[in-house]
Short mmCIF file of C-alpha atoms in Angstrom, two decimals:
data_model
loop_
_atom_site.label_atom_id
_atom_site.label_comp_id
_atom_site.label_asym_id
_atom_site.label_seq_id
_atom_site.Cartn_x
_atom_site.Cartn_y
_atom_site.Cartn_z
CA UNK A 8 -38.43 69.21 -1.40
CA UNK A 9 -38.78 72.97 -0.90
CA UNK A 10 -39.59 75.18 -2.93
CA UNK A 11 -36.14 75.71 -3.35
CA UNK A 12 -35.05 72.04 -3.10
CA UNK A 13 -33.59 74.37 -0.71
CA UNK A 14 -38.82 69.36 -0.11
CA UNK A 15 -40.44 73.75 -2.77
CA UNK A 16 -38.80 79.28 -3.69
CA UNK A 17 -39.18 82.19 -5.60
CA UNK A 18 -36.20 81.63 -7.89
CA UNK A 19 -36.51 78.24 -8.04
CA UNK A 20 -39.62 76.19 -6.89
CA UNK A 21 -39.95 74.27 -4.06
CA UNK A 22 -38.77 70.57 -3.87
CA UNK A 23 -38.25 70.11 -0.32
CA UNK A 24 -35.47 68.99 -2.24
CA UNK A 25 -35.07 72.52 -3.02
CA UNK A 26 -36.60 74.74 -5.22
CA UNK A 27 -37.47 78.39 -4.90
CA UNK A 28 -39.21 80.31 -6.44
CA UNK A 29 -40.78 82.31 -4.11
CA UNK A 30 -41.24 79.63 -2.88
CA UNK A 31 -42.54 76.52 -2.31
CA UNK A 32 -40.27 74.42 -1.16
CA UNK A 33 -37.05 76.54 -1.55
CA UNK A 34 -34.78 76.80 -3.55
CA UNK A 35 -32.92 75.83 -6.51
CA UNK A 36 -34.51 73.39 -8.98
CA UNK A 37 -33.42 70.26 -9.13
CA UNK A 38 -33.18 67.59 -12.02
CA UNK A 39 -32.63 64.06 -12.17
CA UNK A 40 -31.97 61.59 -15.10
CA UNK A 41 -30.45 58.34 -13.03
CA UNK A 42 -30.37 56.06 -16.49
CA UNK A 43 -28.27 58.59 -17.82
CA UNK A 44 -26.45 59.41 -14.39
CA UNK A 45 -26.24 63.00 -14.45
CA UNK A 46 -27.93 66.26 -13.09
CA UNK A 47 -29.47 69.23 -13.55
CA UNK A 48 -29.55 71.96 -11.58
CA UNK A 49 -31.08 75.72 -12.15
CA UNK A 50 -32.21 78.59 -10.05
CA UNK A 51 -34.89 80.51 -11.00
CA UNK A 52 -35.64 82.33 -12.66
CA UNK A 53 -34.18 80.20 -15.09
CA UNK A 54 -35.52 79.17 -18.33
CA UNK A 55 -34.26 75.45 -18.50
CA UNK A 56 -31.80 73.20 -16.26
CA UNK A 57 -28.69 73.31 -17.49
CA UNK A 58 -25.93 70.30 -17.33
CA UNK A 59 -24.10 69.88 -14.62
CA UNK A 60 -20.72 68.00 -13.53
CA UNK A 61 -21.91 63.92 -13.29
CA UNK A 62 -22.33 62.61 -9.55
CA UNK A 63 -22.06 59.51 -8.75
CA UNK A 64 -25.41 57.81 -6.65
CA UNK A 65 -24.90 57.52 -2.72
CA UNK A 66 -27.46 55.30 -1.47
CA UNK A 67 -29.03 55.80 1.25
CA UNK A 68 -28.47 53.51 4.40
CA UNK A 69 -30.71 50.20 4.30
CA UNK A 70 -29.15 48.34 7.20
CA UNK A 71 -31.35 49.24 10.45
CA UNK A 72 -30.17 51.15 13.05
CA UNK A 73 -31.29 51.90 16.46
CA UNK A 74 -28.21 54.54 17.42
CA UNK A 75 -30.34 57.33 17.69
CA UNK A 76 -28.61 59.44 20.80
CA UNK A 77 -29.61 59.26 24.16
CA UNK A 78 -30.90 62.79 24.76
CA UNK A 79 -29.21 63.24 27.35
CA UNK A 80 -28.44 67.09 28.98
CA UNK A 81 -24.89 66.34 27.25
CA UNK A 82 -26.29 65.54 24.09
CA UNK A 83 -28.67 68.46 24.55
CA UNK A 84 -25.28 70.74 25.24
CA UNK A 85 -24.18 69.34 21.86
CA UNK A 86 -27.17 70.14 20.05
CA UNK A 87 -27.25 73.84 21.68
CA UNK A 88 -24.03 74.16 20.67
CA UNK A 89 -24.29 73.04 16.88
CA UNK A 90 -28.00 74.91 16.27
CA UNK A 91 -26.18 78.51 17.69
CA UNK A 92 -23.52 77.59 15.87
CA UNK A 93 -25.51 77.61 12.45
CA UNK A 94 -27.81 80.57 13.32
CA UNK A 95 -24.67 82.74 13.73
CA UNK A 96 -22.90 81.60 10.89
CA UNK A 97 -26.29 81.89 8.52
CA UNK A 98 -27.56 85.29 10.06
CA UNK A 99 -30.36 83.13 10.62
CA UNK A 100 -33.23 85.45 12.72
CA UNK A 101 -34.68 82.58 14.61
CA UNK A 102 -35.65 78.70 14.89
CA UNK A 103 -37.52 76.25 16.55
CA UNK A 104 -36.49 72.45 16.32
CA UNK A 105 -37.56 69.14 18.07
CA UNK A 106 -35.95 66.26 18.32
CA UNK A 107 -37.55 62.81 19.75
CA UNK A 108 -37.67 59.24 20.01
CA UNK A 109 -39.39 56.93 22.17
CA UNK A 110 -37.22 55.50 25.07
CA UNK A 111 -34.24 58.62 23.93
CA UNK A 112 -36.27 61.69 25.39
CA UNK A 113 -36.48 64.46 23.59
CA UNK A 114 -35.26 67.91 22.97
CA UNK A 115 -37.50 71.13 22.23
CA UNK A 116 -35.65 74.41 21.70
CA UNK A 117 -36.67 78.02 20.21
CA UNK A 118 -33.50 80.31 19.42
CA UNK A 119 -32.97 83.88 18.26
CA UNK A 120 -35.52 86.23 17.61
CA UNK A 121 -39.24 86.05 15.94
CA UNK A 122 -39.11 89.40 15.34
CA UNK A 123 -35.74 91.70 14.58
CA UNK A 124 -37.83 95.34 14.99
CA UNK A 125 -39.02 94.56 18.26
CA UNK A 126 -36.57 91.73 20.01
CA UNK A 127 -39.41 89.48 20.74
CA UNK A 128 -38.17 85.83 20.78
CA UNK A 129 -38.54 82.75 18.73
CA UNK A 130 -40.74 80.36 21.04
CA UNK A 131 -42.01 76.97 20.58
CA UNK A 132 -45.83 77.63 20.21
CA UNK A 133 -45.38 79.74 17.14
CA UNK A 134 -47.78 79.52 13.84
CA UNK A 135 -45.30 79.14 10.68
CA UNK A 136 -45.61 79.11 6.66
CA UNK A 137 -44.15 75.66 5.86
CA UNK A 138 -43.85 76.20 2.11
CA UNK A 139 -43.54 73.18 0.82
CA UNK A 140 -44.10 70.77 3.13
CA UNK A 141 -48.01 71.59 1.90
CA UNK A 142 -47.21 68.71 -0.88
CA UNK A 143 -47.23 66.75 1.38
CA UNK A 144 -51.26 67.26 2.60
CA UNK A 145 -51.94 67.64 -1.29
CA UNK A 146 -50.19 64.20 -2.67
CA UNK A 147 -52.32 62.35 0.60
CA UNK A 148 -55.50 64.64 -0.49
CA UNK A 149 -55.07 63.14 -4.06
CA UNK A 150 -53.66 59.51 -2.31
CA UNK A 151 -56.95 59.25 -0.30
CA UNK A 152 -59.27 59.77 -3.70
CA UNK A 153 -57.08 57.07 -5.33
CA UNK A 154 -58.10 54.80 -2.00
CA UNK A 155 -61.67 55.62 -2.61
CA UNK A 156 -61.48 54.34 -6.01
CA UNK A 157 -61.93 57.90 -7.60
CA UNK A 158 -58.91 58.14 -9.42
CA UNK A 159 -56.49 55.86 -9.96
CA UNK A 160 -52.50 56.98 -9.99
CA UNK A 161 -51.67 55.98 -13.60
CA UNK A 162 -54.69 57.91 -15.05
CA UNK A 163 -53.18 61.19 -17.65
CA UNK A 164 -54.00 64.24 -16.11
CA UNK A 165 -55.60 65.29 -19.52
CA UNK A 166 -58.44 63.06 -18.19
CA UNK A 167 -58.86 66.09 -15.38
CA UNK A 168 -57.32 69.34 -16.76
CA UNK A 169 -57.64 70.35 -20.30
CA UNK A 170 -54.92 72.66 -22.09
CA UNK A 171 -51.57 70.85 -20.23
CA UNK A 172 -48.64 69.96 -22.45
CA UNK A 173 -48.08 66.33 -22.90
CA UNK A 174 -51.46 66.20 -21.06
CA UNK A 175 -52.29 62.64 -22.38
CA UNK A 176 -49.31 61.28 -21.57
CA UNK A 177 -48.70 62.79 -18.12
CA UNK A 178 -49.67 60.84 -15.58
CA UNK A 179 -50.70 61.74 -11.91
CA UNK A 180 -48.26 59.66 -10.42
CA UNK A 181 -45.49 61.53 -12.48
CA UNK A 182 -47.17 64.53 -11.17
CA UNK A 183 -46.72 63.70 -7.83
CA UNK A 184 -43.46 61.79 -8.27
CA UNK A 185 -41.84 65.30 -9.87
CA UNK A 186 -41.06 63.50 -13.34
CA UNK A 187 -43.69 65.16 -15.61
CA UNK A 188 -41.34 67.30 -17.80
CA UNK A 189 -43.56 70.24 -17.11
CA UNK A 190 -41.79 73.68 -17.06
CA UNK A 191 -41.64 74.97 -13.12
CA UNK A 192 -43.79 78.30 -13.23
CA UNK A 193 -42.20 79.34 -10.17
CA UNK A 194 -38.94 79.72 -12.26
CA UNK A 195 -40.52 81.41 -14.94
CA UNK A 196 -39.37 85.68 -14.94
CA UNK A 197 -42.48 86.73 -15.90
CA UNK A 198 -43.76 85.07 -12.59
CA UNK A 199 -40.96 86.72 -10.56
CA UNK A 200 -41.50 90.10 -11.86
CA UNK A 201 -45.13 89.45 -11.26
CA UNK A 202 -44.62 88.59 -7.46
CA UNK A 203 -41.88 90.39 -6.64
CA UNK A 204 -43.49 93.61 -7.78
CA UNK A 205 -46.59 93.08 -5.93
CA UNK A 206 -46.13 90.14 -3.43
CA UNK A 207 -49.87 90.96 -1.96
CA UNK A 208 -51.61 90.07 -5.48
CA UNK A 209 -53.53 86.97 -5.30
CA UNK A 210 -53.02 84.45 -8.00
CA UNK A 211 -55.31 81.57 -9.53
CA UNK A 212 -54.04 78.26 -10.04
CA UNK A 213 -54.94 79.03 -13.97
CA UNK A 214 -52.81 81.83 -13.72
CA UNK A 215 -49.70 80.02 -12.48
CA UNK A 216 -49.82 77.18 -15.05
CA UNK A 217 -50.21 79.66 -17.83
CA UNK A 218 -46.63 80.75 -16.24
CA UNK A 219 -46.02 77.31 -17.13
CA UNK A 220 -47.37 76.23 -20.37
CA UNK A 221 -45.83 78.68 -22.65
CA UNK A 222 -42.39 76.87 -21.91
CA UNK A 223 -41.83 73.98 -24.00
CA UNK A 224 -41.65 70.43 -21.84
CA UNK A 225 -38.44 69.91 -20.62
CA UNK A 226 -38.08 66.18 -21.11
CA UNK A 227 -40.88 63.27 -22.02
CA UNK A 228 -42.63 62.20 -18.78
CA UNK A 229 -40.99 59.64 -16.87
CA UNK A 230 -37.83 60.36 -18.00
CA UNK A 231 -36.14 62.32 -15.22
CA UNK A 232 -37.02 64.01 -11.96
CA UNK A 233 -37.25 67.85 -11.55
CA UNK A 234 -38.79 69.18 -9.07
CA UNK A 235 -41.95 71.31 -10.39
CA UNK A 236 -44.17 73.18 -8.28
CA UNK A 237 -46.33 73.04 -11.84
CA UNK A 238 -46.81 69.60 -10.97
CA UNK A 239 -48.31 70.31 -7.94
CA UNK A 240 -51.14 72.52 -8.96
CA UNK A 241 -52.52 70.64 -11.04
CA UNK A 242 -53.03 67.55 -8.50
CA UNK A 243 -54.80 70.19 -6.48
CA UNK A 244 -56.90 70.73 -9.48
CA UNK A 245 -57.77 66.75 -10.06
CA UNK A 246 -58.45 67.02 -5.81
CA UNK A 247 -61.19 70.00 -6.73
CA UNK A 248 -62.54 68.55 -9.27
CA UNK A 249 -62.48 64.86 -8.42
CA UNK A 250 -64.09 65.99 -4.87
CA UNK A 251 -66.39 68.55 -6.07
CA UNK A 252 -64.98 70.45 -3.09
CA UNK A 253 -62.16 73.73 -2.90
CA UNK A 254 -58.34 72.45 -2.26
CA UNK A 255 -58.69 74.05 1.29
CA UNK A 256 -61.90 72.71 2.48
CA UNK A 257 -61.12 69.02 1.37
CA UNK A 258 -57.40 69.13 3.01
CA UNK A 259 -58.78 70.48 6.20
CA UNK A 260 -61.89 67.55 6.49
CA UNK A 261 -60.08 65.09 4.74
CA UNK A 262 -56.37 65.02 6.04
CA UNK A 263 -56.14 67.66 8.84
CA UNK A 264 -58.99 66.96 10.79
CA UNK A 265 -58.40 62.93 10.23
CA UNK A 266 -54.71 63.81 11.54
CA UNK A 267 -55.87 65.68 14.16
CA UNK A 268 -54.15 68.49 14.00
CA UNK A 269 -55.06 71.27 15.27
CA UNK A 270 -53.22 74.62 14.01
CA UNK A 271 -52.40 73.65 10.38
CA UNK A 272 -54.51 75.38 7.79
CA UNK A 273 -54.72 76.35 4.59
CA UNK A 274 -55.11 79.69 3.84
CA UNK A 275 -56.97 81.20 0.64
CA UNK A 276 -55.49 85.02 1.34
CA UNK A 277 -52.52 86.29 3.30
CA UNK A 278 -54.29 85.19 6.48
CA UNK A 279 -51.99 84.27 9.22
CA UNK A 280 -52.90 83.52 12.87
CA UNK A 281 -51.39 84.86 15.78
CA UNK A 282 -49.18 84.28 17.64
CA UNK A 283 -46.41 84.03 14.22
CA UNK A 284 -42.61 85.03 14.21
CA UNK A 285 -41.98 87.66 11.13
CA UNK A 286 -40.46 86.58 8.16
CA UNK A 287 -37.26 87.50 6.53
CA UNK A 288 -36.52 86.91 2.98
CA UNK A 289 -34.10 88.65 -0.13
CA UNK A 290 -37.00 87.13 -3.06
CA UNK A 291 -37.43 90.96 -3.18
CA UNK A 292 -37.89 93.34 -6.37
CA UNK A 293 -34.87 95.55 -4.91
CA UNK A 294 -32.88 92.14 -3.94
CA UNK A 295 -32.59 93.92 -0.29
CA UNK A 296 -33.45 92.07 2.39
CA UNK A 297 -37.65 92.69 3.34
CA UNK A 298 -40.17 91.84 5.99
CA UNK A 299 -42.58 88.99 4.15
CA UNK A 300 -45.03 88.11 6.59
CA UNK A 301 -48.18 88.88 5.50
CA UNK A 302 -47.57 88.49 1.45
CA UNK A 303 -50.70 86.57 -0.35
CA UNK A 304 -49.03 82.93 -0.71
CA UNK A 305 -51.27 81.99 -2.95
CA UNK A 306 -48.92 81.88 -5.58
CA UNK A 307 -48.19 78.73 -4.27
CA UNK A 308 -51.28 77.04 -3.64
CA UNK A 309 -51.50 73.19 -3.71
CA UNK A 310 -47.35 73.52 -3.58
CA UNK A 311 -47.01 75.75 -0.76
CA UNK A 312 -48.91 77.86 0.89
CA UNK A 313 -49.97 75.99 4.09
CA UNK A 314 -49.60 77.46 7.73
CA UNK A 315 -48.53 75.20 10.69
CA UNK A 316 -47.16 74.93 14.36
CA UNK A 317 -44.05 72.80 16.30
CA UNK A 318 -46.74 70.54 17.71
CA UNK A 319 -48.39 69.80 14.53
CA UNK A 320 -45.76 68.91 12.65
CA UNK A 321 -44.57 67.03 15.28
CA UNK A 322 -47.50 64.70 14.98
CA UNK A 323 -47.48 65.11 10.67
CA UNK A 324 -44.07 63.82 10.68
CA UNK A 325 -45.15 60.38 12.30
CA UNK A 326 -48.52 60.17 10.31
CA UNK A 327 -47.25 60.93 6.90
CA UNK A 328 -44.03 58.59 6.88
CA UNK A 329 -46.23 55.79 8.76
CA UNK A 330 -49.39 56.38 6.08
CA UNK A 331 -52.18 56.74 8.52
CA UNK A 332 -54.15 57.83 6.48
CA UNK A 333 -54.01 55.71 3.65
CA UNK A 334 -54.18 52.08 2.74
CA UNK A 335 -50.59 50.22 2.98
CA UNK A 336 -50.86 49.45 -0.32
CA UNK A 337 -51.54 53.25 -1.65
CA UNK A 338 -48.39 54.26 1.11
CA UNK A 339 -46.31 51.61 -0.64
CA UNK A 340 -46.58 52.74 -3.67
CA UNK A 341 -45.66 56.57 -2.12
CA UNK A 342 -42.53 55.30 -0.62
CA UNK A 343 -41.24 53.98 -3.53
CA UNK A 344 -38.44 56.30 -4.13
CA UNK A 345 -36.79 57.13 -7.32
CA UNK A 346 -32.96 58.77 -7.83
CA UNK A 347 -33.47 62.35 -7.39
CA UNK A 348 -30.24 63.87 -6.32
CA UNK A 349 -27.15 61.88 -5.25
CA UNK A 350 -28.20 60.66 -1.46
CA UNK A 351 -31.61 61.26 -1.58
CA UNK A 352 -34.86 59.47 -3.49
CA UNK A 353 -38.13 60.81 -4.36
CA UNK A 354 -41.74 59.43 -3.95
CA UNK A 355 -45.25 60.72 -4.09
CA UNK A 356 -44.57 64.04 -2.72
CA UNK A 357 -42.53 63.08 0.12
CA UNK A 358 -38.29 62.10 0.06
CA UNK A 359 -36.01 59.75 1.81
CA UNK A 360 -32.47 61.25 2.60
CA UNK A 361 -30.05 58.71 4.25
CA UNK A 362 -33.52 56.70 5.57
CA UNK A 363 -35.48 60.28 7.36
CA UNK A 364 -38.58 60.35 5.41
CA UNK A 365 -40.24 63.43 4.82
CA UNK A 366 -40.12 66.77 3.18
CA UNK A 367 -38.83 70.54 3.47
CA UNK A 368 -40.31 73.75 2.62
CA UNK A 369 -39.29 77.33 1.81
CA UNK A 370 -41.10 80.11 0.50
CA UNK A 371 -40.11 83.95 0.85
CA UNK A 372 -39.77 84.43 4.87
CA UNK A 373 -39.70 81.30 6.04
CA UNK A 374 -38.33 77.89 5.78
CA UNK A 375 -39.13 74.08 7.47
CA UNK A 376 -38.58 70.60 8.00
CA UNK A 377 -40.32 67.54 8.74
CA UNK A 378 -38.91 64.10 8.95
CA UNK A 379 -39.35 60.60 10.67
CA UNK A 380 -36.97 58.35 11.22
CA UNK A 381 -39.00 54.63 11.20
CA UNK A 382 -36.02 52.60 12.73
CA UNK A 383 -35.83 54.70 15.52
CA UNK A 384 -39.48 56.03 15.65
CA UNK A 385 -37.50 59.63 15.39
CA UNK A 386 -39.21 62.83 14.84
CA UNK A 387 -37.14 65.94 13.51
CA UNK A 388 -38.89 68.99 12.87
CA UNK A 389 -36.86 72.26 12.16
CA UNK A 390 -39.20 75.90 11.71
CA UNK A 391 -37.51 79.30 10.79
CA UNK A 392 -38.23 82.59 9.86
CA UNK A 393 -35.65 83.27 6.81
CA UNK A 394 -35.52 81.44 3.65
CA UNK A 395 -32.22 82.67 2.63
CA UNK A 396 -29.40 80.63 1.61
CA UNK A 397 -25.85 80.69 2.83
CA UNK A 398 -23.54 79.56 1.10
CA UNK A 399 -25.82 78.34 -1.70
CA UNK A 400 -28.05 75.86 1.09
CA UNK A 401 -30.81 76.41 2.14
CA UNK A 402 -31.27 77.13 5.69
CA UNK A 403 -33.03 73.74 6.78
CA UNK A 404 -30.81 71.80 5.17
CA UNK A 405 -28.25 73.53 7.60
CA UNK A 406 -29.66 72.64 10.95
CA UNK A 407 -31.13 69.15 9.40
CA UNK A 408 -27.21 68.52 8.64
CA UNK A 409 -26.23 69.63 12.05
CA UNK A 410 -28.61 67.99 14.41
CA UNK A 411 -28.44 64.24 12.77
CA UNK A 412 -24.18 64.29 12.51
CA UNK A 413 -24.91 64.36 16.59
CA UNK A 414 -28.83 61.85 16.90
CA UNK A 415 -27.77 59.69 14.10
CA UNK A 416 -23.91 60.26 13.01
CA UNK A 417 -25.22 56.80 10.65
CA UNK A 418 -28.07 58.52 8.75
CA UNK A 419 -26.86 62.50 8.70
CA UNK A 420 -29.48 64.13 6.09
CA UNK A 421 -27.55 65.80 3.79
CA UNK A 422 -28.27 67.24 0.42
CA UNK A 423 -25.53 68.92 -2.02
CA UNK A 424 -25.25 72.91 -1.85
CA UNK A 425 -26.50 74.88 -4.59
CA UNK A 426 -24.22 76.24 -7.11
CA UNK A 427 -24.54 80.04 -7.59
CA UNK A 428 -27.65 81.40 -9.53
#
């Protein structure tokens, strides 16, 4: 669910799960096959998931719950405590979290620094690259055409995009559900190379699924769930051409503007509004540790290239896990979560670990994470200026981890560190 299902990066693609490839989400990539019980994990670039050691399932909690925390200055002491705790530990520049719940308060911290050359401080009001948390505006861009009868989930995406392996047998909702068997481009070396060696090039969607398409498939659609940042341009493509209107343009009047959000856009260059904290990231041609900030994300596009705030996301959180925007029959069919990694299930671009609903994000510099909790009404949103890993997690995962063992010890979102790449 990042682009590392570090969810989304540039090793390994973003799955908000994790993936990373420069990425997306963040990450490592992750694969799925719950009929056969097993996983596959790979960080880019990597040509193929390899087997891994069989996990067993947890499921996540279905029992409701109201024991989200009081948020109380004692609790808010705890969560202090815990969030330093992991920022030290990680070498982790800076963050910005939020924490609510109607009736339990809430909590709105910035530690650490935004910008290590000068000192300047994280703060709350801070524009952000979410990575890929942008699949989750693409999957409701392509979910709102489905509700005006323009597409229909179960159509092949041959019907939209010509040249795609498997094409007429792909379907969109595999697409968005991250079970097309289509090779992840952001794990592809070439690609690396490509970025890493000049991270201000702009890129064409065309351009990143030829990345793509001269890997064989990795499996026959449906069959298991890796997360694919492949997957996600080519919904953007079905939105362009469906819409007769550029990705950008149709997110922004279609689902930002409906959300009413006001600092979230979607850049089509290295664009980035002020005020921003730097970014931090080792996704670097030298492996040393660089300044990212104003690289060309394009290379992530319709998977992760989006630009948000605190107070946005705040709002997205509630609106995406709720389905505002879209007809409760089109949101019912994108909560209907598959097995994706042990503890966690996979929709329509958007996850459920331990019952929080949402997605992460990474990309080179920077890493998120939105969730909603619908027992509790909870919001948990967690923004920071370094996408890289310690101890094989990714960052968000880290302070996602940390903050729900103290709001909701019941429902702790947790997802399995990444073995070495």
């Amino acid at each position: 669910m990042t682009t590392r299902w570090r969810s989304a990066a540039v090793a390994a693609a973003a799955v908000g799960l994790v993936v990373a490839p420069v990425g997306t989400g963040a990450g490592a990539v992750y694969a799925w096959d719950a009929a056969a019980a097993h996983t596959q994990t790979t960080t880019a670039p990597a040509a193929a998931p390899t087997p891994a050691t069989e996990p067993t399932p947890t499921p996540a909690p279905t029992s409701a719950s109201d024991e989200f925390a009081q948020l109380t200055p004692a609790v808010a002491r705890q969560l202090d405590d815990s969030i330093r705790k992991v920022l030290a530990e990680a070498k982790i520049p800076g963050v910005i979290v939020a924490v609510s719940a109607p009736g339990k308060g809430e909590y709105v911290r910035s530690f650490g620094v935004a910008d290590k050359a000068t000192g300047a401080p994280m703060t709350p009001n801070l524009n952000m690259r979410i990575g890929s948390v942008t699949k989750t505006f693409t999957v409701t861009a392509l979910l709102e055409l489905v509700d005006d009868g323009k597409v229909g989930l179960d159509d092949p995406i041959a019907k939209y995009v010509d040249g795609v392996p498997n094409g007429d047998r792909i379907t969109l909702r595999e697409l968005a559900g991250m079970r097309s068997g289509l090779f992840n481009y952001s794990a592809d070396e070439d690609f690396y190379k490509a970025f890493t060696s000049n991270p201000d090039r702009p890129f064409t969607p065309q351009e990143l699924l030829d990345y793509s398409f001269k890997h064989p498939v990795l499996f026959e659609p449906n069959a298991k769930f890796y997360y694919c940042n492949t997957n996600l341009i080519l919904l953007g493509l079905v939105v362009e051409k469906v819409s007769g209107t550029p990705l950008d343009r149709f997110i922004d009047r279609e689902v930002v503007e409906p959300a009413g959000l006001k600092d979230t856009l979607f850049p089509t260059g290295p664009e980035f509004p002020e005020p921003h904290a730097q970014g931090y990231t080792n996704q670097t041609a030298s492996g040393k540790v660089e300044n990212s900030t104003d690289w060309n994300p394009s290379w992530g596009w319709a998977a992760g290239a989006m630009i948000s705030d605190l107070s946005d996301l705040r709002s997205w959180a509630k609106t995406l896990a709720t389905g505002t925007l879209l007809t409760p029959a089109t949101q019912a069919q994108r909560l209907d979560v598959v097995d994706a990694i042990p503890g966690a299930g996979y929709g329509l671009g958007i996850f459920n670990v331990q019952g929080w609903i949402g997605h992460n994000g990474s990309l080179p510099g920077y890493g998120s994470l939105v969730l909603y909790l619908p027992e509790a009404k909870a919001t948990l949103v967690v923004l920071l200026n370094t996408d890289i890993s310690y101890e094989n997690q990714e960052p968000s995962t880290l302070f996602g981890e940390a903050i729900t063992e103290i709001v909701t010890p019941d429902r702790v979102y947790s997802l399995p560190a990444q073995p070495p790449s």
